[in-house]
Amino acid sequence: MKWLKWSNIILDLLIEEDLQQSVIGVAVLLDFQDFTPNYLLQTTPFLLKKIFTVWQEAYPMRLKAFHYINTPPAFQVILNLAKATLKEKLKQRLYVHANYMESLFSHIAKNNLPKEYGGDNGNLKEITENWHKKVNEKRNWLLEDEKYIVDESKRSGKPRTSSDLFGIEGSFRKLNID
């Protein structure tokens, strides 16, 4: 899922270059306009839980809000399933905008939005080109940064595993009970 990889790269660069982002926070805007049904099939409640957990627990950044626009009808069902596993504070920061041109501006100032979304902060093509340039400039740093991992044996208290954070993944097709 290319969009998710790019989101994480951008968050990494924001943390690296602008420490104020950790304090001020970030609002994420996700436009489903060009999402295909295949993307939606990949966006399971379990994947959403993983995304939210990583962004909430692993990134040293305040996540102010997640805004979703141009969502397909099935997305609300998937999001509601994922919400059941989230902390109350994060649930209150999720917004699905049916008519985003009216409701989005009450959350995000126009000077922070690109022209395509009714704002005055450049256009998406320019913004995308700037981020591509920034990623290329920081390529070596990003590759080096990927090498670092947590040594859970040095954590005080119980090590945090993926099953602690995400529960048990998969399905049970057959269950024998004595």
PDB file of C-alpha atoms in Angstrom:
ATOM      1  CA  MET A   1       0.000   0.000   0.000  1.00  0.00           C
ATOM      2  CA  LYS A   2       1.980   2.855  -1.418  1.00  0.00           C
ATOM      3  CA  TRP A   3      -0.046   5.591   0.306  1.00  0.00           C
ATOM      4  CA  LEU A   4       0.753   4.120   3.724  1.00  0.00           C
ATOM      5  CA  LYS A   5       4.484   3.914   3.011  1.00  0.00           C
ATOM      6  CA  TRP A   6       4.501   7.543   1.826  1.00  0.00           C
ATOM      7  CA  SER A   7       2.558   8.622   4.918  1.00  0.00           C
ATOM      8  CA  ASN A   8       5.123   7.010   7.200  1.00  0.00           C
ATOM      9  CA  ILE A   9       8.051   8.490   5.244  1.00  0.00           C
ATOM     10  CA  ILE A  10       6.539  11.965   5.528  1.00  0.00           C
ATOM     11  CA  LEU A  11       5.929  11.521   9.270  1.00  0.00           C
ATOM     12  CA  ASP A  12       9.553  10.367   9.696  1.00  0.00           C
ATOM     13  CA  LEU A  13      10.814  13.453   7.855  1.00  0.00           C
ATOM     14  CA  LEU A  14       8.564  15.781   9.852  1.00  0.00           C
ATOM     15  CA  ILE A  15       9.920  14.327  13.092  1.00  0.00           C
ATOM     16  CA  GLU A  16      13.516  14.575  11.856  1.00  0.00           C
ATOM     17  CA  GLU A  17      13.298  18.137  10.571  1.00  0.00           C
ATOM     18  CA  ASP A  18      10.700  19.932  12.653  1.00  0.00           C
ATOM     19  CA  LEU A  19      10.591  19.184  16.359  1.00  0.00           C
ATOM     20  CA  GLN A  20       7.626  21.544  16.777  1.00  0.00           C
ATOM     21  CA  GLN A  21       5.466  19.014  14.932  1.00  0.00           C
ATOM     22  CA  SER A  22       5.805  16.698  17.924  1.00  0.00           C
ATOM     23  CA  VAL A  23       4.284  19.357  20.168  1.00  0.00           C
ATOM     24  CA  ILE A  24       1.844  21.102  17.822  1.00  0.00           C
ATOM     25  CA  GLY A  25       0.655  17.892  16.228  1.00  0.00           C
ATOM     26  CA  VAL A  26      -0.433  16.756  12.808  1.00  0.00           C
ATOM     27  CA  ALA A  27      -3.813  16.423  11.149  1.00  0.00           C
ATOM     28  CA  VAL A  28      -3.985  13.678   8.516  1.00  0.00           C
ATOM     29  CA  LEU A  29      -6.251  14.175   5.487  1.00  0.00           C
ATOM     30  CA  LEU A  30      -6.965  11.079   3.426  1.00  0.00           C
ATOM     31  CA  ASP A  31      -8.857  11.481   0.140  1.00  0.00           C
ATOM     32  CA  PHE A  32     -10.441   8.304  -1.209  1.00  0.00           C
ATOM     33  CA  GLN A  33     -11.260   9.859  -4.605  1.00  0.00           C
ATOM     34  CA  ASP A  34      -8.786   7.670  -6.518  1.00  0.00           C
ATOM     35  CA  PHE A  35      -8.966   4.611  -4.277  1.00  0.00           C
ATOM     36  CA  THR A  36     -10.004   1.534  -6.211  1.00  0.00           C
ATOM     37  CA  PRO A  37     -12.174  -1.268  -4.794  1.00  0.00           C
ATOM     38  CA  ASN A  38      -8.932  -3.242  -4.443  1.00  0.00           C
ATOM     39  CA  TYR A  39      -7.578  -0.640  -1.994  1.00  0.00           C
ATOM     40  CA  LEU A  40     -10.758  -0.874   0.020  1.00  0.00           C
ATOM     41  CA  LEU A  41     -10.528  -4.670   0.172  1.00  0.00           C
ATOM     42  CA  GLN A  42      -6.991  -4.314   1.553  1.00  0.00           C
ATOM     43  CA  THR A  43      -8.156  -1.825   4.178  1.00  0.00           C
ATOM     44  CA  THR A  44      -9.397  -4.243   6.786  1.00  0.00           C
ATOM     45  CA  PRO A  45     -10.371  -3.260  10.330  1.00  0.00           C
ATOM     46  CA  PHE A  46      -7.257  -5.115  11.539  1.00  0.00           C
ATOM     47  CA  LEU A  47      -5.018  -3.058   9.207  1.00  0.00           C
ATOM     48  CA  LEU A  48      -6.661   0.175  10.379  1.00  0.00           C
ATOM     49  CA  LYS A  49      -6.073  -0.858  13.993  1.00  0.00           C
ATOM     50  CA  LYS A  50      -2.396  -1.494  13.189  1.00  0.00           C
ATOM     51  CA  ILE A  51      -2.053   1.875  11.471  1.00  0.00           C
ATOM     52  CA  PHE A  52      -3.709   3.758  14.332  1.00  0.00           C
ATOM     53  CA  THR A  53      -1.723   1.854  16.971  1.00  0.00           C
ATOM     54  CA  VAL A  54       1.616   2.502  15.282  1.00  0.00           C
ATOM     55  CA  TRP A  55       0.846   6.173  14.737  1.00  0.00           C
ATOM     56  CA  GLN A  56      -0.473   6.521  18.279  1.00  0.00           C
ATOM     57  CA  GLU A  57       2.059   4.406  20.194  1.00  0.00           C
ATOM     58  CA  ALA A  58       5.263   4.507  18.134  1.00  0.00           C
ATOM     59  CA  TYR A  59       5.516   7.977  16.640  1.00  0.00           C
ATOM     60  CA  PRO A  60       6.645  10.728  19.017  1.00  0.00           C
ATOM     61  CA  MET A  61       4.072  13.050  17.541  1.00  0.00           C
ATOM     62  CA  ARG A  62       0.664  14.308  18.590  1.00  0.00           C
ATOM     63  CA  LEU A  63      -1.999  13.174  16.155  1.00  0.00           C
ATOM     64  CA  LYS A  64      -4.632  15.885  16.250  1.00  0.00           C
ATOM     65  CA  ALA A  65      -7.079  14.361  13.787  1.00  0.00           C
ATOM     66  CA  PHE A  66      -7.702  11.989  10.905  1.00  0.00           C
ATOM     67  CA  HIS A  67      -9.976  13.440   8.226  1.00  0.00           C
ATOM     68  CA  TYR A  68     -11.450  11.206   5.527  1.00  0.00           C
ATOM     69  CA  ILE A  69     -13.067  12.626   2.390  1.00  0.00           C
ATOM     70  CA  ASN A  70     -14.682  11.094  -0.702  1.00  0.00           C
ATOM     71  CA  THR A  71     -15.084   7.801   1.114  1.00  0.00           C
ATOM     72  CA  PRO A  72     -17.023   4.908  -0.388  1.00  0.00           C
ATOM     73  CA  PRO A  73     -20.098   3.747   1.572  1.00  0.00           C
ATOM     74  CA  ALA A  74     -18.351   0.591   2.801  1.00  0.00           C
ATOM     75  CA  PHE A  75     -15.574   2.621   4.428  1.00  0.00           C
ATOM     76  CA  GLN A  76     -17.811   3.790   7.271  1.00  0.00           C
ATOM     77  CA  VAL A  77     -18.541   0.147   8.165  1.00  0.00           C
ATOM     78  CA  ILE A  78     -14.820  -0.708   8.180  1.00  0.00           C
ATOM     79  CA  LEU A  79     -13.987   2.385  10.218  1.00  0.00           C
ATOM     80  CA  ASN A  80     -16.717   1.602  12.764  1.00  0.00           C
ATOM     81  CA  LEU A  81     -15.280  -1.898  13.228  1.00  0.00           C
ATOM     82  CA  ALA A  82     -11.786  -0.469  13.717  1.00  0.00           C
ATOM     83  CA  LYS A  83     -13.091   2.165  16.162  1.00  0.00           C
ATOM     84  CA  ALA A  84     -14.210  -0.583  18.516  1.00  0.00           C
ATOM     85  CA  THR A  85     -10.541  -1.324  19.263  1.00  0.00           C
ATOM     86  CA  LEU A  86      -9.272   2.250  19.615  1.00  0.00           C
ATOM     87  CA  LYS A  87      -8.746   4.448  22.634  1.00  0.00           C
ATOM     88  CA  GLU A  88     -11.599   6.879  23.266  1.00  0.00           C
ATOM     89  CA  LYS A  89      -9.371   9.905  22.682  1.00  0.00           C
ATOM     90  CA  LEU A  90      -8.424   8.706  19.191  1.00  0.00           C
ATOM     91  CA  LYS A  91     -12.028   7.785  18.335  1.00  0.00           C
ATOM     92  CA  GLN A  92     -12.980  11.409  18.925  1.00  0.00           C
ATOM     93  CA  ARG A  93     -10.306  12.520  16.440  1.00  0.00           C
ATOM     94  CA  LEU A  94     -11.673  10.585  13.455  1.00  0.00           C
ATOM     95  CA  TYR A  95     -13.813  12.546  11.010  1.00  0.00           C
ATOM     96  CA  VAL A  96     -15.552  11.352   7.864  1.00  0.00           C
ATOM     97  CA  HIS A  97     -16.674  14.350   5.812  1.00  0.00           C
ATOM     98  CA  ALA A  98     -19.612  13.639   3.518  1.00  0.00           C
ATOM     99  CA  ASN A  99     -19.517  17.166   2.123  1.00  0.00           C
ATOM    100  CA  TYR A 100     -15.969  18.148   2.939  1.00  0.00           C
ATOM    101  CA  MET A 101     -16.096  21.589   1.324  1.00  0.00           C
ATOM    102  CA  GLU A 102     -18.433  22.645   4.135  1.00  0.00           C
ATOM    103  CA  SER A 103     -17.268  20.658   7.147  1.00  0.00           C
ATOM    104  CA  LEU A 104     -13.503  20.352   6.610  1.00  0.00           C
ATOM    105  CA  PHE A 105     -12.867  24.092   7.012  1.00  0.00           C
ATOM    106  CA  SER A 106     -14.193  23.995  10.564  1.00  0.00           C
ATOM    107  CA  HIS A 107     -11.264  21.677  11.400  1.00  0.00           C
ATOM    108  CA  ILE A 108      -8.427  22.738   9.080  1.00  0.00           C
ATOM    109  CA  ALA A 109      -7.699  26.342   8.109  1.00  0.00           C
ATOM    110  CA  LYS A 110      -7.811  27.150   4.385  1.00  0.00           C
ATOM    111  CA  ASN A 111      -4.199  28.313   4.442  1.00  0.00           C
ATOM    112  CA  ASN A 112      -3.188  24.728   5.357  1.00  0.00           C
ATOM    113  CA  LEU A 113      -5.080  23.082   2.493  1.00  0.00           C
ATOM    114  CA  PRO A 114      -4.144  22.828  -1.189  1.00  0.00           C
ATOM    115  CA  LYS A 115      -6.200  24.639  -3.820  1.00  0.00           C
ATOM    116  CA  GLU A 116      -7.896  21.407  -4.905  1.00  0.00           C
ATOM    117  CA  TYR A 117      -9.562  21.251  -1.490  1.00  0.00           C
ATOM    118  CA  GLY A 118     -10.607  24.895  -1.438  1.00  0.00           C
ATOM    119  CA  GLY A 119      -7.478  26.126   0.332  1.00  0.00           C
ATOM    120  CA  ASP A 120      -4.709  28.491  -0.653  1.00  0.00           C
ATOM    121  CA  ASN A 121      -1.557  26.496   0.143  1.00  0.00           C
ATOM    122  CA  GLY A 122      -0.345  25.659  -3.380  1.00  0.00           C
ATOM    123  CA  ASN A 123      -1.638  22.851  -5.544  1.00  0.00           C
ATOM    124  CA  LEU A 124      -1.289  19.103  -5.093  1.00  0.00           C
ATOM    125  CA  LYS A 125       1.125  18.716  -8.001  1.00  0.00           C
ATOM    126  CA  GLU A 126       3.560  21.251  -6.509  1.00  0.00           C
ATOM    127  CA  ILE A 127       3.200  19.814  -3.014  1.00  0.00           C
ATOM    128  CA  THR A 128       3.775  16.271  -4.300  1.00  0.00           C
ATOM    129  CA  GLU A 129       6.828  17.372  -6.308  1.00  0.00           C
ATOM    130  CA  ASN A 130       8.248  19.110  -3.219  1.00  0.00           C
ATOM    131  CA  TRP A 131       7.820  15.954  -1.128  1.00  0.00           C
ATOM    132  CA  HIS A 132       9.391  13.782  -3.842  1.00  0.00           C
ATOM    133  CA  LYS A 133      12.351  16.178  -3.915  1.00  0.00           C
ATOM    134  CA  LYS A 134      12.618  16.131  -0.106  1.00  0.00           C
ATOM    135  CA  VAL A 135      12.509  12.310  -0.006  1.00  0.00           C
ATOM    136  CA  ASN A 136      15.219  12.089  -2.674  1.00  0.00           C
ATOM    137  CA  GLU A 137      17.393  14.563  -0.741  1.00  0.00           C
ATOM    138  CA  LYS A 138      16.946  12.538   2.452  1.00  0.00           C
ATOM    139  CA  ARG A 139      17.180   9.110   0.794  1.00  0.00           C
ATOM    140  CA  ASN A 140      20.392   8.093   2.599  1.00  0.00           C
ATOM    141  CA  TRP A 141      19.031   9.211   5.960  1.00  0.00           C
ATOM    142  CA  LEU A 142      15.787   7.271   5.379  1.00  0.00           C
ATOM    143  CA  LEU A 143      17.693   4.104   4.404  1.00  0.00           C
ATOM    144  CA  GLU A 144      19.941   4.426   7.458  1.00  0.00           C
ATOM    145  CA  ASP A 145      16.954   5.105   9.720  1.00  0.00           C
ATOM    146  CA  GLU A 146      15.295   1.836   8.639  1.00  0.00           C
ATOM    147  CA  LYS A 147      18.176  -0.126  10.181  1.00  0.00           C
ATOM    148  CA  TYR A 148      17.344   0.925  13.727  1.00  0.00           C
ATOM    149  CA  ILE A 149      15.074  -1.338  15.740  1.00  0.00           C
ATOM    150  CA  VAL A 150      14.057  -1.659  19.361  1.00  0.00           C
ATOM    151  CA  ASP A 151      15.886  -4.156  21.543  1.00  0.00           C
ATOM    152  CA  GLU A 152      12.955  -5.432  23.605  1.00  0.00           C
ATOM    153  CA  SER A 153      15.298  -7.339  25.948  1.00  0.00           C
ATOM    154  CA  LYS A 154      16.391  -3.968  27.371  1.00  0.00           C
ATOM    155  CA  ARG A 155      12.862  -2.678  27.988  1.00  0.00           C
ATOM    156  CA  SER A 156      11.979  -2.336  31.660  1.00  0.00           C
ATOM    157  CA  GLY A 157       8.902  -4.362  32.439  1.00  0.00           C
ATOM    158  CA  LYS A 158       7.248  -6.748  30.045  1.00  0.00           C
ATOM    159  CA  PRO A 159       8.427  -6.588  26.396  1.00  0.00           C
ATOM    160  CA  ARG A 160       5.802  -5.263  23.967  1.00  0.00           C
ATOM    161  CA  THR A 161       4.987  -7.749  21.262  1.00  0.00           C
ATOM    162  CA  SER A 162       2.714  -7.429  18.263  1.00  0.00           C
ATOM    163  CA  SER A 163       0.206  -9.773  19.898  1.00  0.00           C
ATOM    164  CA  ASP A 164       0.133  -7.469  22.960  1.00  0.00           C
ATOM    165  CA  LEU A 165      -0.666  -4.510  20.738  1.00  0.00           C
ATOM    166  CA  PHE A 166      -2.833  -6.091  18.079  1.00  0.00           C
ATOM    167  CA  GLY A 167      -4.255  -9.284  19.580  1.00  0.00           C
ATOM    168  CA  ILE A 168      -4.382 -12.520  17.646  1.00  0.00           C
ATOM    169  CA  GLU A 169      -4.596 -12.198  13.888  1.00  0.00           C
ATOM    170  CA  GLY A 170      -6.226 -14.730  11.611  1.00  0.00           C
ATOM    171  CA  SER A 171      -9.260 -16.914  11.658  1.00  0.00           C
ATOM    172  CA  PHE A 172     -10.135 -20.128  13.401  1.00  0.00           C
ATOM    173  CA  ARG A 173     -11.577 -22.602  10.964  1.00  0.00           C
ATOM    174  CA  LYS A 174     -11.731 -25.567  13.278  1.00  0.00           C
ATOM    175  CA  LEU A 175     -11.867 -25.592  17.024  1.00  0.00           C
ATOM    176  CA  ASN A 176     -11.894 -28.864  18.954  1.00  0.00           C
ATOM    177  CA  ILE A 177     -13.382 -28.648  22.418  1.00  0.00           C
ATOM    178  CA  ASP A 178     -13.240 -31.662  24.736  1.00  0.00           C
TER     179      ASP A 178
END
